[in-house]
Coordinates of C-alpha atoms in Angstrom, one line a residue:
M74 CA 0.9 -77.0 28.3
S75 CA 3.8 -74.8 29.3
S76 CA 3.9 -71.0 29.3
T77 CA 6.8 -71.5 26.8
D78 CA 4.4 -72.9 24.2
A79 CA 2.0 -70.1 25.0
A80 CA 4.7 -67.5 24.5
I81 CA 5.7 -69.2 21.2
A82 CA 2.1 -69.3 20.0
L83 CA 1.7 -65.6 20.8
T84 CA 5.0 -64.3 19.4
R85 CA 6.2 -66.7 16.7
F86 CA 2.8 -67.2 15.2
G87 CA 1.1 -64.2 16.5
L88 CA 2.1 -60.5 16.8
G89 CA 3.4 -60.5 20.4
A90 CA 1.8 -61.0 23.8
R91 CA -0.2 -58.4 25.7
P92 CA -0.3 -58.5 29.5
G93 CA -2.4 -61.4 30.6
E94 CA -2.4 -63.2 27.3
I95 CA 0.2 -65.9 28.1
E96 CA -1.7 -67.0 31.1
A97 CA -4.9 -67.1 29.1
V98 CA -3.4 -69.1 26.2
A99 CA -1.2 -71.4 28.3
R100 CA -4.0 -74.0 28.8
A101 CA -4.2 -74.8 25.1
P102 CA -1.8 -72.8 22.9
R103 CA -2.3 -75.0 19.8
R104 CA -6.1 -74.8 20.1
W105 CA -5.8 -71.1 20.5
L106 CA -3.9 -71.0 17.2
S107 CA -6.2 -73.4 15.3
G108 CA -9.3 -71.6 16.5
Q109 CA -8.2 -68.6 14.4
I110 CA -8.0 -70.5 11.2
G111 CA -10.7 -69.3 8.9
A112 CA -11.4 -66.3 11.1
G113 CA -9.5 -63.1 10.5
E114 CA -10.8 -59.5 10.9
R115 CA -11.9 -57.0 8.2
L116 CA -11.3 -53.3 8.3
S117 CA -14.4 -51.3 7.8
G118 CA -15.1 -47.7 7.0
L119 CA -12.0 -47.3 4.8
P120 CA -11.9 -46.0 1.2
G121 CA -11.7 -48.9 -1.3
S122 CA -10.1 -49.2 -4.7
K123 CA -13.1 -47.9 -6.6
E124 CA -13.3 -44.8 -4.4
A125 CA -9.5 -44.3 -4.6
L126 CA -9.3 -44.6 -8.4
T127 CA -12.4 -42.4 -8.9
L128 CA -10.9 -39.7 -6.7
F129 CA -7.6 -40.0 -8.6
Q130 CA -9.2 -39.8 -12.0
T131 CA -11.9 -37.1 -11.3
D132 CA -10.2 -34.9 -8.7
Y133 CA -6.4 -35.4 -8.5
L134 CA -5.6 -35.6 -12.2
P135 CA -7.7 -32.6 -13.3
R136 CA -6.2 -30.4 -10.5
V137 CA -2.7 -31.5 -11.6
R138 CA -3.5 -30.6 -15.2
T139 CA -4.9 -27.2 -14.1
L140 CA -1.8 -26.5 -12.1
Q141 CA 0.5 -27.5 -15.0
D142 CA -1.5 -25.3 -17.4
A143 CA -1.1 -22.4 -15.1
G144 CA 2.6 -22.8 -15.0
G145 CA 2.8 -24.3 -11.5
T146 CA 4.7 -21.4 -9.9
G147 CA 4.1 -19.0 -7.0
E148 CA 2.8 -19.3 -3.5
E149 CA -0.7 -20.4 -4.5
A150 CA 0.7 -23.1 -6.7
E151 CA 2.9 -24.3 -3.9
R152 CA -0.2 -24.4 -1.6
E153 CA -2.2 -26.3 -4.2
Q154 CA 0.7 -28.8 -4.6
G155 CA 0.7 -29.3 -0.8
R156 CA -3.0 -29.9 -0.8
L157 CA -2.6 -32.5 -3.6
Q158 CA 0.1 -34.3 -1.7
R159 CA -1.9 -34.4 1.5
G160 CA -4.9 -35.8 -0.4
L161 CA -2.7 -38.5 -1.9
R162 CA -1.5 -39.5 1.5
E163 CA -4.8 -39.5 3.3
I164 CA -6.2 -42.8 2.1
M165 CA -2.9 -44.6 2.8
A166 CA -2.6 -43.0 6.2
R167 CA -6.1 -44.1 7.2
H168 CA -5.5 -47.7 6.1
I169 CA -2.1 -47.8 8.0
E170 CA -3.7 -46.4 11.2
A171 CA -6.5 -48.9 11.0
R172 CA -4.4 -52.0 10.3
T173 CA -1.9 -51.0 13.0
A174 CA -4.6 -50.5 15.6
L175 CA -6.1 -53.9 14.7
A176 CA -2.7 -55.6 15.0
A177 CA -1.9 -53.9 18.3
T178 CA -5.2 -54.9 19.9
T179 CA -6.5 -58.1 18.2
G180 CA -6.9 -61.3 20.1
Q181 CA -6.3 -63.2 16.8
G182 CA -2.7 -62.5 16.2
F183 CA -2.1 -65.6 14.2
A184 CA -4.9 -64.8 11.8
E185 CA -3.6 -61.2 11.4
R186 CA 0.0 -62.4 10.8
W187 CA -1.4 -64.8 8.2
V188 CA -3.1 -61.9 6.4
R189 CA 0.1 -59.9 6.5
F190 CA 2.1 -62.7 5.1
W191 CA -0.1 -63.0 2.0
S192 CA -0.3 -59.2 1.7
N193 CA 3.5 -59.1 1.4
H194 CA 3.4 -62.1 -1.0
F195 CA 1.2 -60.1 -3.3
T196 CA 3.0 -56.8 -2.8
V197 CA 1.8 -53.6 -4.3
A198 CA 3.6 -50.4 -3.5
A199 CA 3.0 -46.6 -3.6
V200 CA 5.4 -46.0 -6.5
N201 CA 3.4 -43.2 -8.1
P202 CA 0.4 -40.9 -7.2
A203 CA -2.2 -43.5 -8.3
M204 CA -0.6 -46.2 -6.3
A205 CA -0.3 -43.9 -3.2
M206 CA -4.1 -44.1 -3.2
L207 CA -4.5 -47.7 -4.4
A208 CA -1.8 -49.7 -2.6
P209 CA -3.6 -50.4 0.7
T210 CA -6.8 -51.5 -0.9
L211 CA -5.5 -54.9 -2.3
E212 CA -4.9 -56.2 1.3
A213 CA -8.2 -54.8 2.5
E214 CA -10.3 -56.2 -0.4
A215 CA -8.5 -59.2 -1.8
V216 CA -6.3 -60.6 0.9
R217 CA -8.6 -60.3 3.9
S218 CA -11.4 -61.8 2.0
H219 CA -9.5 -64.9 0.7
A220 CA -6.6 -65.5 3.2
F221 CA -8.1 -68.7 4.4
S222 CA -9.9 -69.8 1.2
R223 CA -8.3 -71.8 -1.6
F224 CA -5.0 -70.3 -2.9
S225 CA -6.5 -70.3 -6.4
D226 CA -9.3 -67.9 -5.2
L227 CA -6.7 -65.7 -3.5
L228 CA -4.5 -65.7 -6.6
V229 CA -7.2 -64.6 -9.0
A230 CA -8.5 -62.0 -6.6
A231 CA -5.0 -60.5 -6.1
E232 CA -3.8 -60.6 -9.7
L233 CA -7.0 -59.0 -11.1
H234 CA -7.4 -56.4 -8.3
P235 CA -7.1 -52.8 -9.6
A236 CA -4.1 -52.2 -7.4
M237 CA -2.1 -55.1 -9.0
L238 CA -3.2 -54.2 -12.5
V239 CA -2.0 -50.6 -12.1
Y240 CA 1.2 -51.4 -10.1
L241 CA 2.6 -53.8 -12.7
D242 CA 1.3 -51.9 -15.7
Q243 CA -1.2 -54.6 -16.7
A244 CA -3.9 -51.9 -17.1
V245 CA -2.0 -50.5 -20.1
S246 CA -0.9 -53.8 -21.7
V247 CA -2.4 -54.3 -25.2
G248 CA -2.3 -57.4 -27.3
P249 CA -0.3 -56.5 -30.5
N250 CA -2.9 -58.2 -32.7
S251 CA -6.0 -56.9 -30.8
P252 CA -8.2 -54.3 -32.3
A253 CA -6.6 -51.6 -30.1
G254 CA -3.1 -52.9 -30.8
R255 CA -3.5 -52.9 -34.6
R256 CA -5.0 -49.4 -34.5
R257 CA -2.6 -47.7 -32.0
G258 CA 0.5 -49.7 -32.4
R259 CA 0.7 -50.2 -28.6
G260 CA 2.2 -53.4 -27.3
L261 CA 2.4 -56.1 -24.6
N262 CA 3.6 -55.5 -21.1
E263 CA 5.1 -58.6 -19.4
N264 CA 5.5 -57.3 -15.8
L265 CA 2.5 -58.9 -14.2
A266 CA 3.0 -62.2 -16.1
R267 CA 6.6 -62.4 -15.0
E268 CA 5.9 -61.7 -11.3
I269 CA 3.0 -64.2 -11.3
L270 CA 5.4 -67.0 -12.4
E271 CA 8.5 -66.0 -10.5
L272 CA 7.1 -64.6 -7.3
H273 CA 3.5 -65.5 -6.8
T274 CA 3.3 -69.1 -8.0
L275 CA 6.0 -71.4 -9.4
G276 CA 9.1 -69.6 -8.1
A277 CA 12.3 -68.7 -9.9
D278 CA 13.2 -72.4 -10.3
G279 CA 9.7 -73.4 -11.4
G280 CA 10.6 -74.6 -14.9
Y281 CA 9.2 -71.8 -17.0
G282 CA 11.0 -69.8 -19.7
Q283 CA 10.7 -66.4 -21.5
G284 CA 8.2 -67.9 -23.9
D285 CA 5.9 -68.8 -21.0
V286 CA 6.1 -65.3 -19.7
E287 CA 5.1 -64.0 -23.1
A288 CA 2.2 -66.5 -23.4
L289 CA 0.8 -65.6 -20.0
A290 CA 1.2 -61.9 -20.8
R291 CA -0.9 -62.3 -23.9
M292 CA -3.6 -64.2 -22.0
L293 CA -3.7 -61.4 -19.4
T294 CA -4.4 -58.7 -22.0
G295 CA -7.8 -57.2 -21.8
W296 CA -7.8 -57.0 -18.0
T297 CA -7.8 -53.3 -17.2
I298 CA -9.4 -50.5 -15.3
A299 CA -12.8 -49.1 -16.3
R300 CA -12.5 -45.5 -17.6
P301 CA -15.5 -43.7 -19.0
E302 CA -13.3 -41.8 -21.4
L303 CA -12.7 -45.2 -23.1
G304 CA -16.4 -45.8 -23.4
H305 CA -16.9 -47.7 -20.2
P306 CA -20.0 -47.0 -18.0
E307 CA -19.5 -44.3 -15.5
A308 CA -20.9 -46.6 -12.8
R309 CA -18.0 -48.9 -13.3
R310 CA -15.3 -46.2 -13.1
G311 CA -12.3 -47.6 -11.1
E312 CA -13.3 -51.2 -11.3
T313 CA -11.5 -54.1 -12.9
L314 CA -13.1 -55.2 -16.1
F315 CA -12.2 -57.2 -19.2
E316 CA -11.9 -55.1 -22.4
P317 CA -12.1 -57.4 -25.5
R318 CA -10.6 -54.7 -27.7
L319 CA -7.3 -55.0 -25.8
H320 CA -7.1 -58.8 -25.7
E321 CA -4.6 -60.7 -27.9
P322 CA -6.6 -63.2 -29.9
G323 CA -5.9 -66.9 -30.2
A324 CA -5.0 -69.9 -28.1
Q325 CA -1.8 -69.8 -26.0
T326 CA 0.6 -72.4 -24.7
L327 CA 2.0 -72.1 -21.2
M328 CA 4.5 -74.7 -20.1
G329 CA 3.1 -77.2 -22.6
R330 CA -0.5 -76.6 -21.6
R331 CA -2.8 -75.1 -24.3
F332 CA -5.4 -72.6 -23.3
R333 CA -8.1 -71.8 -25.7
D334 CA -9.1 -68.2 -26.3
D335 CA -12.4 -67.7 -24.5
G336 CA -11.8 -64.0 -23.7
A337 CA -11.8 -63.2 -20.0
G338 CA -11.8 -66.9 -19.1
Q339 CA -8.4 -67.6 -20.7
A340 CA -6.3 -65.7 -18.0
R341 CA -8.5 -67.1 -15.2
A342 CA -7.9 -70.6 -16.5
A343 CA -4.2 -70.1 -16.6
L344 CA -4.1 -68.7 -13.1
L345 CA -6.1 -71.6 -11.7
W346 CA -3.8 -74.1 -13.5
L347 CA -0.7 -72.3 -12.0
A348 CA -2.2 -72.4 -8.5
E349 CA -2.4 -76.2 -8.8
R350 CA 1.2 -76.8 -9.9
P351 CA 3.4 -78.8 -7.6
Q352 CA 6.1 -76.2 -8.1
T353 CA 3.8 -73.6 -6.6
A354 CA 3.2 -75.8 -3.5
R355 CA 6.9 -76.3 -3.0
H356 CA 7.8 -72.7 -3.5
L357 CA 5.1 -71.4 -1.1
A358 CA 5.7 -74.1 1.5
G359 CA 9.3 -73.0 1.7
K360 CA 8.3 -69.3 1.9
L361 CA 5.8 -70.0 4.7
A362 CA 8.3 -72.0 6.7
R363 CA 10.9 -69.3 6.4
H364 CA 8.5 -66.6 7.6
F365 CA 6.9 -68.5 10.5
L366 CA 9.7 -70.8 11.7
A367 CA 13.3 -69.8 10.8
D368 CA 15.4 -68.2 8.1
D369 CA 16.7 -71.7 7.4
P370 CA 13.7 -73.9 8.3
P371 CA 14.0 -77.7 8.8
A372 CA 13.5 -79.6 5.6
A373 CA 10.9 -81.7 7.4
A374 CA 8.8 -78.6 8.1
V375 CA 8.8 -77.6 4.5
D376 CA 7.9 -81.1 3.4
H377 CA 5.1 -81.2 5.9
I378 CA 3.6 -77.9 4.7
E379 CA 4.0 -79.0 1.1
R380 CA 2.2 -82.3 1.6
A381 CA -0.7 -80.5 3.3
W382 CA -0.9 -78.0 0.4
L383 CA -1.0 -80.8 -2.2
A384 CA -3.4 -83.0 -0.3
S385 CA -5.9 -80.2 0.2
G386 CA -5.6 -78.7 -3.3
G387 CA -4.2 -75.5 -1.9
D388 CA -6.8 -75.0 0.8
L389 CA -5.2 -72.2 2.9
S390 CA -7.0 -73.2 6.0
A391 CA -5.4 -76.7 5.8
V392 CA -2.1 -75.1 5.0
A393 CA -2.3 -72.8 8.0
G394 CA -3.0 -75.9 10.2
A395 CA 0.1 -77.5 8.7
V396 CA 2.3 -74.5 9.5
I397 CA 1.4 -74.6 13.2
A398 CA 1.8 -78.4 13.3
A399 CA 5.1 -78.6 11.4
P400 CA 8.1 -80.3 12.9
G401 CA 10.0 -77.7 14.9
A402 CA 7.1 -75.3 15.1
F403 CA 7.3 -75.1 18.8
E404 CA 11.1 -75.4 19.1
P405 CA 12.1 -73.2 22.1
E406 CA 14.9 -71.5 20.3
A407 CA 13.6 -68.3 18.6
G408 CA 14.4 -68.7 14.9
K409 CA 13.2 -65.4 13.5
F410 CA 14.4 -61.8 14.0
K411 CA 11.4 -59.4 14.0
A412 CA 11.0 -57.1 11.0
P413 CA 10.6 -53.4 11.9
E414 CA 6.8 -53.2 11.6
E415 CA 6.2 -56.4 13.7
Y416 CA 8.7 -55.1 16.2
L417 CA 6.7 -51.8 16.5
I418 CA 3.5 -53.8 16.9
S419 CA 5.0 -56.1 19.5
V420 CA 6.1 -53.1 21.6
M421 CA 2.7 -51.6 21.4
R422 CA 1.1 -54.8 22.5
A423 CA 3.6 -55.3 25.4
L424 CA 2.7 -51.8 26.6
D425 CA -1.0 -52.2 25.9
I426 CA -1.0 -49.3 23.5
G427 CA -3.7 -49.3 20.9
D428 CA -3.0 -46.0 19.1
L429 CA 0.2 -44.1 18.7
G430 CA -1.4 -41.2 16.8
R431 CA -1.0 -40.7 13.1
E432 CA 2.1 -38.5 13.1
R433 CA 4.0 -40.6 15.6
L434 CA 3.0 -43.8 13.9
A435 CA 4.1 -42.6 10.5
G436 CA 7.3 -41.2 11.8
S437 CA 8.2 -44.3 13.7
L438 CA 7.5 -46.7 10.8
R439 CA 9.5 -44.4 8.5
A440 CA 12.5 -44.3 11.0
L441 CA 12.4 -48.0 11.5
G442 CA 12.6 -48.6 7.8
Q443 CA 9.3 -50.3 7.0
M444 CA 6.5 -48.0 6.1
P445 CA 3.6 -50.3 4.9
F446 CA 2.8 -50.4 1.2
T447 CA 6.2 -49.1 0.2
A448 CA 8.2 -52.3 -0.3
P449 CA 11.3 -51.8 -2.5
S450 CA 10.2 -54.3 -5.2
P451 CA 7.4 -56.6 -6.3
A452 CA 9.2 -59.3 -4.2
G453 CA 7.9 -57.5 -1.1
W454 CA 9.7 -56.8 2.2
P455 CA 12.6 -59.2 2.9
D456 CA 12.2 -61.7 5.7
G457 CA 15.7 -62.5 7.0
E458 CA 17.7 -61.4 10.0
A459 CA 20.5 -60.1 7.8
D460 CA 18.0 -57.7 6.2
W461 CA 17.0 -56.0 9.5
A462 CA 19.8 -56.4 12.1
S463 CA 22.3 -53.7 11.0
P464 CA 23.8 -51.5 13.7
D465 CA 21.9 -48.5 12.3
A466 CA 18.6 -50.4 12.3
L467 CA 19.2 -51.5 15.9
M468 CA 19.9 -47.9 16.9
K469 CA 16.5 -46.8 15.4
R470 CA 14.8 -49.5 17.4
L471 CA 16.5 -48.3 20.6
E472 CA 15.3 -44.8 19.9
F473 CA 11.7 -46.0 19.3
A474 CA 11.8 -48.3 22.4
N475 CA 13.2 -45.6 24.6
A476 CA 10.6 -43.1 23.6
L477 CA 7.7 -45.4 24.4
A478 CA 9.3 -46.7 27.5
R479 CA 9.7 -43.3 29.0
R480 CA 6.0 -42.6 28.3
A481 CA 4.9 -45.8 30.1
A482 CA 7.5 -45.8 32.9
D483 CA 5.2 -44.4 35.6
A484 CA 2.5 -47.0 35.1
V485 CA 4.5 -50.2 34.2
H486 CA 6.8 -52.3 36.4
P487 CA 9.6 -53.5 34.0
V488 CA 10.2 -57.0 35.5
A489 CA 6.6 -57.8 35.9
R490 CA 5.9 -56.7 32.4
A491 CA 8.9 -58.7 31.1
E492 CA 7.4 -61.8 32.8
A493 CA 3.9 -61.0 31.5
V494 CA 4.9 -60.7 27.8
L495 CA 7.7 -63.2 27.5
G496 CA 6.6 -65.9 30.0
A497 CA 9.0 -68.8 30.1
R498 CA 11.0 -67.3 27.2
L499 CA 12.4 -64.7 29.6
T500 CA 16.0 -65.6 30.2
G501 CA 17.7 -65.1 33.5
R502 CA 20.2 -62.7 31.8
T503 CA 17.4 -60.4 30.5
R504 CA 15.5 -60.6 33.8
E505 CA 18.6 -59.5 35.7
A506 CA 19.4 -56.7 33.3
V507 CA 15.8 -55.3 33.5
A508 CA 15.8 -55.6 37.3
R509 CA 19.1 -53.8 37.7
A510 CA 18.1 -50.9 35.5
E511 CA 18.4 -47.4 37.1
S512 CA 14.9 -46.5 36.2
A513 CA 11.6 -48.0 35.0
G514 CA 12.0 -46.4 31.6
Q515 CA 15.5 -47.8 31.3
G516 CA 14.3 -51.2 32.4
L517 CA 11.6 -51.3 29.7
T518 CA 14.0 -50.2 27.1
L519 CA 16.4 -53.0 28.0
L520 CA 13.5 -55.4 27.8
F521 CA 12.5 -54.3 24.3
M522 CA 16.2 -54.4 23.1
S523 CA 16.9 -57.8 24.6
P524 CA 17.4 -60.8 22.3
D525 CA 14.4 -62.4 24.1
F526 CA 12.2 -59.6 22.7
L527 CA 13.9 -58.9 19.4
R528 CA 13.4 -62.5 18.3
R529 CA 10.4 -64.7 17.9

């Protein structure tokens, strides 16, 4: 196999090549990819959703209330507000550091990209103080555990994860005819149901209507977060649980399919049914092809992935195999423009940097425009070249690349590094530009801003 295929395997399907990887993978690029299916790496030693919610409920909220009761003015109040904000950011910062270090150093780039695809598919974002603590935990707990299992398992784990329930207000959704609804006059929230149908399963053209959104929303009532103040056991604080007092009673009909009311099982049954719909297979086959292959992928590639999805019953290991075997998967022309975070990671890998330091990492991600767990909507981060290739965005990449290139200039030969991380994808034009640079730092910057490197 050629070094072109190895470079494609490492960049298009992985997260970029580190020095020496193209040579190591060149013997069997496809086997290198397929060997990662079902693997993936977990992040250990990080706060989980239960710890995050417990901290929010028992520490953050009481301190906020105390500050508000005291009037919230003066120097001491400002210092306390600063401490509260730092506490909110700490959990997210630790998760971002850990996942970036993993991405920058892993030898399983395809498995890690696969995890990140599904993390973005099931987006949750730090839109409020609670989510600032919770947002990173869905990827760590639900996605990394189920990324290569059946889609139905991943779907249930993601939709009923505490972060998703809080992000889309499901935790406060109440069936109008439930005991709690009749007593308090609180009502239904459709946010999660709508995003499940439109974004996570069937797609906007999946054939559902407003009545189906409402039916699914009613089935989802009861799924909430344990809070001892509502009578839940203290030991379960911060966990997902089913609260019958919030559940809308009665059978529901979703797209012509009747689901009997068996409490917690009703929503689960609906999710499993949605996971098996052919519209879901088609929607996600297209999304996978657009992410891995091209903004406008070949129809044959989408069809290939869809067939594998349907034949396997949504087995994501089989689907991953279909993605790397799809028509056009190893087309030499780079069909994707790197999003900001993957660009940052690919530069780190090219320079063999495993850790930028917390402040530099956060500042770089913020400047590049893609701080993890802050996607602008439940649709997640966009995935097309038009979304990331503006003149201002390119200038931010130039500044980032130049800063890292200057740090590495004394130890890295630009042409040799270009050959090492691009392999046969290094064009003569880029090689010549790097070779003619006035300094090693400039040469590395030219490498990282070349079309060869910006695209995958």
